[in-house]
Coordinates of C-alpha atoms and ligand atoms in Angstrom, one line a residue:
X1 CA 10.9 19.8 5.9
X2 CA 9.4 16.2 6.4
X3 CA 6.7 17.0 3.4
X4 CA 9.8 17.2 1.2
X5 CA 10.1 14.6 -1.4
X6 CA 13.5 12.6 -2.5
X7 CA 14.1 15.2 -5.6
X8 CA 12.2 18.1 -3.6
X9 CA 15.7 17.1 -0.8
X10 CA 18.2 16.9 -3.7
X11 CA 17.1 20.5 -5.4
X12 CA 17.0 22.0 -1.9
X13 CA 20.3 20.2 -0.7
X14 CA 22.4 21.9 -4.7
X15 CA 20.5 25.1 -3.9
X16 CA 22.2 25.1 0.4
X17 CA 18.6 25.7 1.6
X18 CA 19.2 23.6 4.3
X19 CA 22.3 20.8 4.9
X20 CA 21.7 17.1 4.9
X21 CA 23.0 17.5 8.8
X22 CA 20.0 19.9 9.6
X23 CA 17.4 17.6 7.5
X24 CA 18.8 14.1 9.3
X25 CA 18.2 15.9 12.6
X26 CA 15.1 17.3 12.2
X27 CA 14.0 13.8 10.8
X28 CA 15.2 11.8 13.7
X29 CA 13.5 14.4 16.1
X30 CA 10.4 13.2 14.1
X31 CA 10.9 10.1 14.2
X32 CA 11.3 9.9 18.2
X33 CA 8.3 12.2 18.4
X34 CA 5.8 10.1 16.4
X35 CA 7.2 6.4 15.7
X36 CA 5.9 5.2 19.2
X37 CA 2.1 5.4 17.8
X38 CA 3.5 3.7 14.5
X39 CA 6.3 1.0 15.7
X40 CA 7.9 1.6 12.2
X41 CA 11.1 1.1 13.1
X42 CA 13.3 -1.7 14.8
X43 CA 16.2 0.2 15.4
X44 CA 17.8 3.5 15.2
X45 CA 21.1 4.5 13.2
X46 CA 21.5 8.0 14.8
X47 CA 25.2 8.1 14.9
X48 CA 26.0 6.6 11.4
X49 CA 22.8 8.7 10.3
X50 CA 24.6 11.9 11.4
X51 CA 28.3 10.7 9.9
X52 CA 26.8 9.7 6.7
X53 CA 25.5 13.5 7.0
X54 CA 28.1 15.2 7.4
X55 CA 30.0 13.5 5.0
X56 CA 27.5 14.2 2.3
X57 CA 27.3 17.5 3.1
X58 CA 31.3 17.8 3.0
X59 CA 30.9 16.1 -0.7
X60 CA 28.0 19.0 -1.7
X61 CA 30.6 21.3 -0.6
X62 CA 33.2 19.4 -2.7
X63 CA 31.3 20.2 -5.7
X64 CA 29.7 17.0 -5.7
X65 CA 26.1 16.3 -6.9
X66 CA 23.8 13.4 -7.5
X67 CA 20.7 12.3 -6.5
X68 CA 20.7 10.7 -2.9
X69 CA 24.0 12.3 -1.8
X70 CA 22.5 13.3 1.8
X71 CA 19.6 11.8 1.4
X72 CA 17.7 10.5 4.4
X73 CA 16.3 6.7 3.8
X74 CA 16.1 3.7 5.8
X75 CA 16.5 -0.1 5.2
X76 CA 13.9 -3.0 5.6
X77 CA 15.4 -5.0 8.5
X78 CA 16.5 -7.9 6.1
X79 CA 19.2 -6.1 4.7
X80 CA 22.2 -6.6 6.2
X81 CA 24.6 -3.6 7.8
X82 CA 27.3 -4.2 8.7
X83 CA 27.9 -3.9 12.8
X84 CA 24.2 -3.1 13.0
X85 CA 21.4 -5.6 14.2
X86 CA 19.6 -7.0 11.6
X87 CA 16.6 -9.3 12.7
X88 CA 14.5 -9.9 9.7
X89 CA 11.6 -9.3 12.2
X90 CA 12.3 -12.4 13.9
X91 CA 13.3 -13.3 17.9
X92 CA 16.0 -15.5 15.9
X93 CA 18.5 -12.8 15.0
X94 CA 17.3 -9.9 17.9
X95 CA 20.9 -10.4 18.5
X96 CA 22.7 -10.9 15.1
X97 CA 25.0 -8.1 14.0
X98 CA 25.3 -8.5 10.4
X99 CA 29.2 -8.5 9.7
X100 CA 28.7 -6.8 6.4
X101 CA 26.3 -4.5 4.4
X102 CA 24.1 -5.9 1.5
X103 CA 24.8 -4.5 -1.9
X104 CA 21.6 -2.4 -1.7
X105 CA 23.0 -1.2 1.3
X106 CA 26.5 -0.9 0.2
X107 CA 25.3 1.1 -3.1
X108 CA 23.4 3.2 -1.7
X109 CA 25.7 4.5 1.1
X110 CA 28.3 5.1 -1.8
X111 CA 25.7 7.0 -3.4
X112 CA 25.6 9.6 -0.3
X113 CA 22.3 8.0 1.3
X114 CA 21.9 8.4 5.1
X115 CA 20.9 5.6 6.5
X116 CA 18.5 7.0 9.7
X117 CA 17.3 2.9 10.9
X118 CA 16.1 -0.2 9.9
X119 CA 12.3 -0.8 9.7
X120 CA 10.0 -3.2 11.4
X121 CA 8.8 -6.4 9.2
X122 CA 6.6 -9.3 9.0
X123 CA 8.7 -12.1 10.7
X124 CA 11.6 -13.3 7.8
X125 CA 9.1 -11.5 5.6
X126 CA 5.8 -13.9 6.0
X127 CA 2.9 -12.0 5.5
X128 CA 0.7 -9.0 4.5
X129 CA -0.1 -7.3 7.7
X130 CA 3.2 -6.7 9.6
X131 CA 1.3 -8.4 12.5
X132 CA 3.9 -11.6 12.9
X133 CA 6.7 -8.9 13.4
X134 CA 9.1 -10.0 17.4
X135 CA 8.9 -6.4 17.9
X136 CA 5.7 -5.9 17.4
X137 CA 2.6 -4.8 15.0
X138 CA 3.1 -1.6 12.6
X139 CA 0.0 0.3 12.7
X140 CA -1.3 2.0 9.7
X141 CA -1.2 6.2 9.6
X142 CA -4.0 7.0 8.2
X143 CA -6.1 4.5 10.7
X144 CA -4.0 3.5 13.5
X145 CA -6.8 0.5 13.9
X146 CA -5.4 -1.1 10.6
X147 CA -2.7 -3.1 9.6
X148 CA -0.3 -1.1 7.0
X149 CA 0.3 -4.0 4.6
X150 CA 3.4 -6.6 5.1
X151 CA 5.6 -7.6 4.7
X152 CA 7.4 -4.4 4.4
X153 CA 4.9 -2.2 6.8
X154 CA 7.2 -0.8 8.6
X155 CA 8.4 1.2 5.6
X156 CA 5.5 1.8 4.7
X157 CA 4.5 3.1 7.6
X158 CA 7.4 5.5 8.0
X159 CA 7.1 6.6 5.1
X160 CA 3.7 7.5 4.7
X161 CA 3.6 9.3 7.9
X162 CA 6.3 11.4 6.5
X163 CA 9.1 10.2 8.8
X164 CA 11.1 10.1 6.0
X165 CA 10.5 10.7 2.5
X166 CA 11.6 7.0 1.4
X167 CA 12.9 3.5 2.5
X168 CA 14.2 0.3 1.0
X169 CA 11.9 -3.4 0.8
X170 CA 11.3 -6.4 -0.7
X171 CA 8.4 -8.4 -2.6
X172 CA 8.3 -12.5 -2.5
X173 CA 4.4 -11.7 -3.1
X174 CA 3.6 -8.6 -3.5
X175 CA 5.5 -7.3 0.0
X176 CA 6.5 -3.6 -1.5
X177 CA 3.1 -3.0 -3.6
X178 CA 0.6 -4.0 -0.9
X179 CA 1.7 -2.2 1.8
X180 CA 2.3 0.6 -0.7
X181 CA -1.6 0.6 -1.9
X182 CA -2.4 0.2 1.8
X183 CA -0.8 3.7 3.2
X184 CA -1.1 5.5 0.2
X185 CA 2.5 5.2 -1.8
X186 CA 4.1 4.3 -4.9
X187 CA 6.3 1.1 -4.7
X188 CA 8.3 -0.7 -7.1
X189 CA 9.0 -4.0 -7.4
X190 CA 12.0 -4.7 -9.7
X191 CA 12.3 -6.9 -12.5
X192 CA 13.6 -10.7 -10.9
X193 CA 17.5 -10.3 -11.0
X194 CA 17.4 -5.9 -11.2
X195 CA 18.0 -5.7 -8.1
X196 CA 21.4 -8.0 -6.0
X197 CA 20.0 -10.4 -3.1
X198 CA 23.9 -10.2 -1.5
X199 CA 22.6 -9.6 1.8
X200 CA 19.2 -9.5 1.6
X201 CA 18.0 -12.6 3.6
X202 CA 16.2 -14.3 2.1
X203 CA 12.6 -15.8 2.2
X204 CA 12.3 -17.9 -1.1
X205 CA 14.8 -17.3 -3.2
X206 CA 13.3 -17.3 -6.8
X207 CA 10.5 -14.7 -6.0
X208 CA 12.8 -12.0 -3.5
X209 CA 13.5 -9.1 -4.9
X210 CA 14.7 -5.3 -3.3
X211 CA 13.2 -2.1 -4.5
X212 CA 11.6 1.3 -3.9
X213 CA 8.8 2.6 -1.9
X214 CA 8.6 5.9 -2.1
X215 CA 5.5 8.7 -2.1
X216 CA 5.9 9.7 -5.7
X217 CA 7.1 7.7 -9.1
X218 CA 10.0 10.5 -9.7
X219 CA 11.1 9.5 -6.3
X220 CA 11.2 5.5 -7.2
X221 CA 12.8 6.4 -10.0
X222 CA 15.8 8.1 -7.9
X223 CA 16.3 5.3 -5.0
X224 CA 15.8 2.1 -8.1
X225 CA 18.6 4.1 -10.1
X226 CA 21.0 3.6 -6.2
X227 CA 19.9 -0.1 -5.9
X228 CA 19.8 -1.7 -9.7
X229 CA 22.6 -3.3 -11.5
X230 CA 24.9 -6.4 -11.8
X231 CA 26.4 -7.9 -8.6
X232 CA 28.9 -10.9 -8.9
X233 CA 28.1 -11.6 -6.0
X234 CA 24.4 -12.9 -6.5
X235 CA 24.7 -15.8 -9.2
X236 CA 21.1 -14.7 -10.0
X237 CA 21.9 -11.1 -10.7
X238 CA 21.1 -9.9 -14.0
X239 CA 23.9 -8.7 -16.1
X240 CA 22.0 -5.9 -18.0
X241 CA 22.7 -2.3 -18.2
X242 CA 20.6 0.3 -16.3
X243 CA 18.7 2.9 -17.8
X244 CA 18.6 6.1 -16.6
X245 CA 15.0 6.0 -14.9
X246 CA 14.5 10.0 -14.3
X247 CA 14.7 10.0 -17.8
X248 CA 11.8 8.2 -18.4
X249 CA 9.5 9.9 -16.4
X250 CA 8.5 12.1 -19.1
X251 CA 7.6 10.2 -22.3
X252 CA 4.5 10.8 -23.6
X253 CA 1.5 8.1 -23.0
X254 CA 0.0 8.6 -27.4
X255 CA -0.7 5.1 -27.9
X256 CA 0.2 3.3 -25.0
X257 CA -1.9 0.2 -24.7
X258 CA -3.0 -1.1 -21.6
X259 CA -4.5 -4.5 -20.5
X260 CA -6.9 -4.7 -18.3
X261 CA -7.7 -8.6 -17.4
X262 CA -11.5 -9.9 -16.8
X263 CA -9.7 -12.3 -14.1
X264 CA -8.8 -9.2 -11.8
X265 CA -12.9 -8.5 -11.6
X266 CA -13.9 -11.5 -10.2
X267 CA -16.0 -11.6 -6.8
X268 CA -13.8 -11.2 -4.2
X269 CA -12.8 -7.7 -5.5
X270 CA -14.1 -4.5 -3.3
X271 CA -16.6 -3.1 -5.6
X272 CA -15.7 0.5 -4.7
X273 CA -12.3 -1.1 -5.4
X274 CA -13.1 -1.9 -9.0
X275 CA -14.3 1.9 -9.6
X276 CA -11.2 3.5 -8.3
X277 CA -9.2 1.1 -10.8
X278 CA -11.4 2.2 -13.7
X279 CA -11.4 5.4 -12.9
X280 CA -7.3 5.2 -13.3
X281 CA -7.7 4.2 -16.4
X282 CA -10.2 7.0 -17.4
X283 CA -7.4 8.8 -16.5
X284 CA -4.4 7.8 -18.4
X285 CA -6.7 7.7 -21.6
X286 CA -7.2 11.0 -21.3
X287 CA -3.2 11.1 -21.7
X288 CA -3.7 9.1 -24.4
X289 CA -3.8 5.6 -23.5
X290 CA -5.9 3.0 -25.4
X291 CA -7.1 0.2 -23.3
X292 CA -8.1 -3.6 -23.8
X293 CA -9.7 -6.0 -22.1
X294 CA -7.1 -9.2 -21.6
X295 CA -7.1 -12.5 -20.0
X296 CA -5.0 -14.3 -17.8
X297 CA -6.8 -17.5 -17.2
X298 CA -4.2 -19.2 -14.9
X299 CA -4.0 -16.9 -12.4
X300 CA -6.5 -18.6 -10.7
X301 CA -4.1 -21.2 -9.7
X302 CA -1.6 -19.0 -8.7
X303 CA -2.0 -18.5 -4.9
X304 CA -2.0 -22.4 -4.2
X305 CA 0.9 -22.4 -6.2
X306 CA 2.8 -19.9 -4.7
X307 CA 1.8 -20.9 -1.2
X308 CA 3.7 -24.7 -2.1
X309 CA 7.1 -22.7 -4.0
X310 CA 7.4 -20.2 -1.2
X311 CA 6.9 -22.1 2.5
X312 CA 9.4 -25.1 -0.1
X313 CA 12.1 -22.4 -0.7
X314 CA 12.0 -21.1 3.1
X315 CA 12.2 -24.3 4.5
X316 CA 15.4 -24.9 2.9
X317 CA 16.5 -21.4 3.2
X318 CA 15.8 -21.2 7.1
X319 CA 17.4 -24.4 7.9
X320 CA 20.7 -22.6 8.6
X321 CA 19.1 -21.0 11.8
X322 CA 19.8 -23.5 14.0
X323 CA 21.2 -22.4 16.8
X324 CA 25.1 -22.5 16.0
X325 CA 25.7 -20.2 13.6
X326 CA 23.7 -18.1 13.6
X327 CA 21.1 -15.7 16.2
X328 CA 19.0 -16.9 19.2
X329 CA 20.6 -20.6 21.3
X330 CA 18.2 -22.0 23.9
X331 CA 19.5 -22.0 27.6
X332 CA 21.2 -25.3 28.8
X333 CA 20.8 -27.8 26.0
X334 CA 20.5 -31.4 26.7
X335 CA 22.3 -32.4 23.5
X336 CA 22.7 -31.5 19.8
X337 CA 19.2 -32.5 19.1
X338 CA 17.5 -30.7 22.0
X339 CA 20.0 -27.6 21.0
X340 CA 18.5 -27.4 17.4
X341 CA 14.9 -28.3 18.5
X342 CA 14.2 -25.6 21.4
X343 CA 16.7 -23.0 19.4
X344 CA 14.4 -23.4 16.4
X345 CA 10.8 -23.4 18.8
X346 CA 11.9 -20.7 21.0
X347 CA 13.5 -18.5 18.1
X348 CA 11.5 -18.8 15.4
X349 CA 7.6 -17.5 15.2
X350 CA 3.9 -19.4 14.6
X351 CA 3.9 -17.7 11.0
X352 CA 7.3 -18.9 10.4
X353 CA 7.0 -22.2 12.3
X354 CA 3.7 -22.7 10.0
X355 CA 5.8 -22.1 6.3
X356 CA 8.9 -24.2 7.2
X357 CA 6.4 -27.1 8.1
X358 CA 4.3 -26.7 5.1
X359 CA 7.3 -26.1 3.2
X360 CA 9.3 -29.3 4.3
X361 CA 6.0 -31.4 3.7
X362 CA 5.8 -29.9 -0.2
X363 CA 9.6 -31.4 -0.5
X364 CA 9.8 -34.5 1.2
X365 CA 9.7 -37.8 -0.7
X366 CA 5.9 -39.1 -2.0
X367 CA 5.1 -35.2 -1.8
X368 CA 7.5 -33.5 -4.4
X369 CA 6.0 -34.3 -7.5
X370 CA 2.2 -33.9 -6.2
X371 CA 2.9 -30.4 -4.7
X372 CA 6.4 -29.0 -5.5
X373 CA 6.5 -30.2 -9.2
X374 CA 3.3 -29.5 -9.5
X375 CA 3.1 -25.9 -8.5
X376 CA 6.5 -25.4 -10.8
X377 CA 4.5 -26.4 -13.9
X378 CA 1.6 -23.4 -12.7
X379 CA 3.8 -21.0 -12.6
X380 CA 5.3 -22.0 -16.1
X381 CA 1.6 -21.5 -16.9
X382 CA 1.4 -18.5 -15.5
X383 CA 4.6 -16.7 -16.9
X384 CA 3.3 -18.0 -19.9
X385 CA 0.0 -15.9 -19.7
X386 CA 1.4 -12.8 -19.1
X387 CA 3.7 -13.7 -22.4
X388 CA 0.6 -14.0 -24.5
X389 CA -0.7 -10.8 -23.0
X390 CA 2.6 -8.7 -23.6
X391 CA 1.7 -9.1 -27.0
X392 CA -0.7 -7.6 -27.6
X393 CA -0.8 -4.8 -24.8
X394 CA 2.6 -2.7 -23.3
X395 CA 1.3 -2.5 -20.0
X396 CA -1.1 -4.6 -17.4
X397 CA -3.2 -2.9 -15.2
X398 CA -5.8 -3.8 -12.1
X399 CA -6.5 -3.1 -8.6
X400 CA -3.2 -4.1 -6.2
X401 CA -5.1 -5.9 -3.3
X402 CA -8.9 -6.9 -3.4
X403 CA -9.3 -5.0 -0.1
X404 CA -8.5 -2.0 1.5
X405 CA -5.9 -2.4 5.0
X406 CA -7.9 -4.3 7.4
X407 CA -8.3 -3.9 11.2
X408 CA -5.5 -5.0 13.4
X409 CA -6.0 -9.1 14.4
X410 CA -8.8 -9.4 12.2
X411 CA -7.2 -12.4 10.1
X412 CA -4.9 -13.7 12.9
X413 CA -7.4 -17.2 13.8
X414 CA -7.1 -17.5 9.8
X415 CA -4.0 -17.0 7.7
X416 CA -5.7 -18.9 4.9
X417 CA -7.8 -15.4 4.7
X418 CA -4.3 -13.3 4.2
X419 CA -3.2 -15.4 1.9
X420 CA -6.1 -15.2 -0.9
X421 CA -5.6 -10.9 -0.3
X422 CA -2.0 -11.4 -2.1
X423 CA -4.4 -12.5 -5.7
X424 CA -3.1 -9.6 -7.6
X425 CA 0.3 -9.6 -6.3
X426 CA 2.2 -12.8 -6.7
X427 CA 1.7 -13.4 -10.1
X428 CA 4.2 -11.1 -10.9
X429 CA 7.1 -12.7 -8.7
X430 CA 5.9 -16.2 -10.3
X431 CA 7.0 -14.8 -13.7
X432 CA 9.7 -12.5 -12.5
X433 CA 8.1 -9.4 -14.3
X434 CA 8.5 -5.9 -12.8
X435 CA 5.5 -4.4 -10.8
X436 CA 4.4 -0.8 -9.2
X437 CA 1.7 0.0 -6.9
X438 CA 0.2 3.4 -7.4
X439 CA -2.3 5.7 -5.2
X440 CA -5.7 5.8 -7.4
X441 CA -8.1 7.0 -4.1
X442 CA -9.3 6.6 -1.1
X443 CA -12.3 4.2 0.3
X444 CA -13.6 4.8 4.2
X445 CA -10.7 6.8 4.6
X446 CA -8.0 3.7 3.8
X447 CA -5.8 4.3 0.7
X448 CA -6.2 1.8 -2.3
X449 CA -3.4 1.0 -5.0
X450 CA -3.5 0.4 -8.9
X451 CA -1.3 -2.2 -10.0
X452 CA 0.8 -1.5 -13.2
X453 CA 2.6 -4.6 -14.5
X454 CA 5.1 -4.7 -17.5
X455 CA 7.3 -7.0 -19.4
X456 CA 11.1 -7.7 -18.1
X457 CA 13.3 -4.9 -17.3
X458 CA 10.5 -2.3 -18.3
X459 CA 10.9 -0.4 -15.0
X460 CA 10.9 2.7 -17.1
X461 CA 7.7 2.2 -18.6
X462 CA 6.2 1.0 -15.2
X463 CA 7.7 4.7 -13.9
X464 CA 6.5 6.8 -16.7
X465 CA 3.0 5.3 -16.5
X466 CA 3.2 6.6 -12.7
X467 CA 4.9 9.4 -13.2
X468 CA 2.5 11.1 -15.8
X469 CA -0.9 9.6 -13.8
X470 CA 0.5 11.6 -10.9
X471 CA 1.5 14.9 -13.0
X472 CA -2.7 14.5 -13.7
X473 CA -3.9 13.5 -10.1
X474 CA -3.2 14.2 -6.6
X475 CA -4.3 11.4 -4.3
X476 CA -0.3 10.5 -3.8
X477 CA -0.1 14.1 -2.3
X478 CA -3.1 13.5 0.4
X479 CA -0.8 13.2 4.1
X480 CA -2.6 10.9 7.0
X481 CA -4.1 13.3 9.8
X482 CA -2.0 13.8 13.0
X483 CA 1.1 13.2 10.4
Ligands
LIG1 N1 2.1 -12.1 1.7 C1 3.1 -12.9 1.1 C2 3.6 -14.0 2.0 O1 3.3 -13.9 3.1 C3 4.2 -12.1 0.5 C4 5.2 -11.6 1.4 C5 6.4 -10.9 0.7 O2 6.2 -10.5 -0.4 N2 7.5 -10.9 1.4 O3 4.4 -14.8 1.6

């Protein structure tokens, strides 16, 4: 049952093969069978799991249908649930019940979704590698020496070793793609403003966005359609309607154009890499495609700029941890100063520590306009790039991350290192524009991702592109050994 796919579990759920009850049990067996060699998850939701079960199944019965009614998923540990421990990863909130569910998490429970845990993260969602996690690193399934991508590894990691056939994440810089090329999966990083932040904590603000990671495209396609749409309740929620993604899946690819930018081919690209990307796009011109070469030229600037806008954003947005209202208090304070100094030292992370300091120094006065203003008018630049190159082309495509997962601990002296691996990524949360990371092969047994990028609120397209590649390939079907 666990090599079942999202719309594999909703055909086999309308046709009473099996209940949601039987598959949420024999999931969580799985889970407490394997997860100790992955660390995947931070917590467990086995009772509301089996009530959310047996309340889909008593809807199926009802006549009901849709989708994700009893299907098995869990969250990234930033979303909030309500009565549940949410920690974002982090010592910080290892005790903070959230007093109400996210919108993601709300929607998707309406929807008939059963929530089986909450997965383990990158600390408040800093990373690639899922190595600055409180609770530990995720290790990667199909190489339990390697990292599975952050910031959304455990996820990932869950997923790909068939714990579960799909999971909620997010992507400040590339947090649902990467981790997705790393373990071999197909994740979906919504247009900026697709997707309601209510809930979601958040990292840096203007780049954070929820959405998909799944094995397949037709599966993305089914958990995006439970998370999109408006929410009132996040002031930077798009008010746009949703398409129907399943529909999309099947459009024909006669004349799609595709850019392929010289930038992405630079030196620090895997070469084997760069073969595996071209090879994808042998592939969809067989179905039709016609491909360009394109430039971006700014995205060379886009990592330092990125690495100002996002520590700036989290300092700000991390100042509320301090000790009173919210998570982890140091013992015995001398005095208000000492309480938010040691609460903040003890609770928070090196990783984390690092951001809000770099962060706070981008802001303060003298700095602003050399670093914060600065890397504003980049990312103008950058958006502005990808407008030039939308059009002339209907889709952008290139290798997800320039390497494959590396080894556990082997960038841990260097963060600088981690950082240039999100060069593909974080252009796209810079302009906003919607992104999915695709399985295109395999190199020394590690999985590596093609990047598909398309204008705003082209989800669709980004799914259809997927969709058909994977109707024409089967590297999204290969499973990890031992999994
Ligand atoms: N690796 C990037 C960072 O550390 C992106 C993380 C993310 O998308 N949450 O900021």
């Amino acid at each position: 049952m666990h090599q079942l796919t999202l719309a594999e579990i909703a055909r086999g759920l309308a046709d009473k093969k099996f209940s949601s009850e039987e598959l949420t049990k024999a999931l969580l067996a799985r889970i407490t069978q394997l997860d100790p060699q992955l660390n995947s998850f931070i917590s467990l939701t086995e009772d509301l799991a089996l009530q959310q079960a047996k309340a889909a199944d008593a809807r199926r019965a009802n006549g009901e249908n849709g989708a994700l009614l009893g299907a098995p998923i869990a969250h990234k540990d930033l979303f909030c649930t309500q009565g549940i421990r949410t920690s974002c990863g982090s010592k910080m909130l290892d005790n903070f019940k959230a007093p109400y569910d996210a919108t993601v998490v709300a929607k998707l429970a309406a929807a008939g979704a059963v929530t089986l845990g909450k997965t383990n993260m990158d600390e408040f969602a800093m990373g690639s590698a899922n190595e600055s996690s409180y609770y530990g690193a995720v290790k990667n399934p199909w190489n339990l020496e390697h990292v599975p991508g952050g910031s959304s590894g455990g996820s990932a990691a869950a997923v790909a070793a068939r714990l579960l056939p799909a999971a909620t994440a997010t992507d400040t810089g590339g947090s649902i793609r990467q981790p997705a090329a790393f373990t071999n999966l197909t994740g979906l990083k919504p247009t900026y403003g697709r997707v309601s932040r209510w809930g979601m904590i958040a990292y840096a603000s203007s780049l954070d966005q929820g959405g998909p990671l799944a094995r397949t495209a037709e599966d993305c396609a089914i958990l995006l359609q439970g998370m999109a749409g408006f929410d009132a309740n996040d002031s930077t929620s798009i008010d746009e309607p949703v398409p129907d993604y399943s529909a999309s899946l099947n459009g024909s690819l006669q004349g799609l154009r595709i850019g392929v930018p010289k930038e992405y081919f630079s030196a620090g690209l895997d070469p084997r890499i760069a073969d595996l990307v071209m090879a994808s796009v042998e592939e969809l011109k067989k179905l039709g495609a016609v491909v360009k070469e394109i430039s971006l030229p700014n995205m060379q600037h886009a990592i330092p700029a990125y690495y100002v806008i996002a520590p700036a954003e989290a300092s700000s947005n991390l100042s509320r941890f301090d000790g009173v209202r919210f998570g982890y208090r140091c013992e015995n304070p001398k005095n208000l100063i000492d309480l938010y100094k040691r609460s903040r030292g003890e609770g928070f992370g090196p990783e984390v520590q690092r951001r809000i300091m770099v962060g706070a120094y981008a802001l303060s006065a003298g700095y602003y306009d050399a670093y914060y203003l600065k890397a504003q008018k980049i990312r103008r630049l950058v958006k502005n790039d990808f407008m030039a190159a939308f059009t002339e082309v209907d889709i952008i495509l290139g290798p997800t991350t320039p390497n494959p997962a590396w080894k556990l601990g082997a960038k841990n002296s260097d963060p600088v290192s981690a950082y240039l691996e999100d060069v593909y990524t974080i252009t796209a949360n810079l302009a906003g524009l919607p992104g999915l990371s695709m399985p295109a092969g395999f190199v020394d047994g590690l999985p590596v991702g093609v990047q598909l990028l398309a204008p705003y609120f082209q989800e669709g397209r980004l799914l259809n592109v997927a969709h058909q590649y994977q109707q024409n390939t089967d590297w999204h079907t290969r499973t990890p050994t031992g999994f």
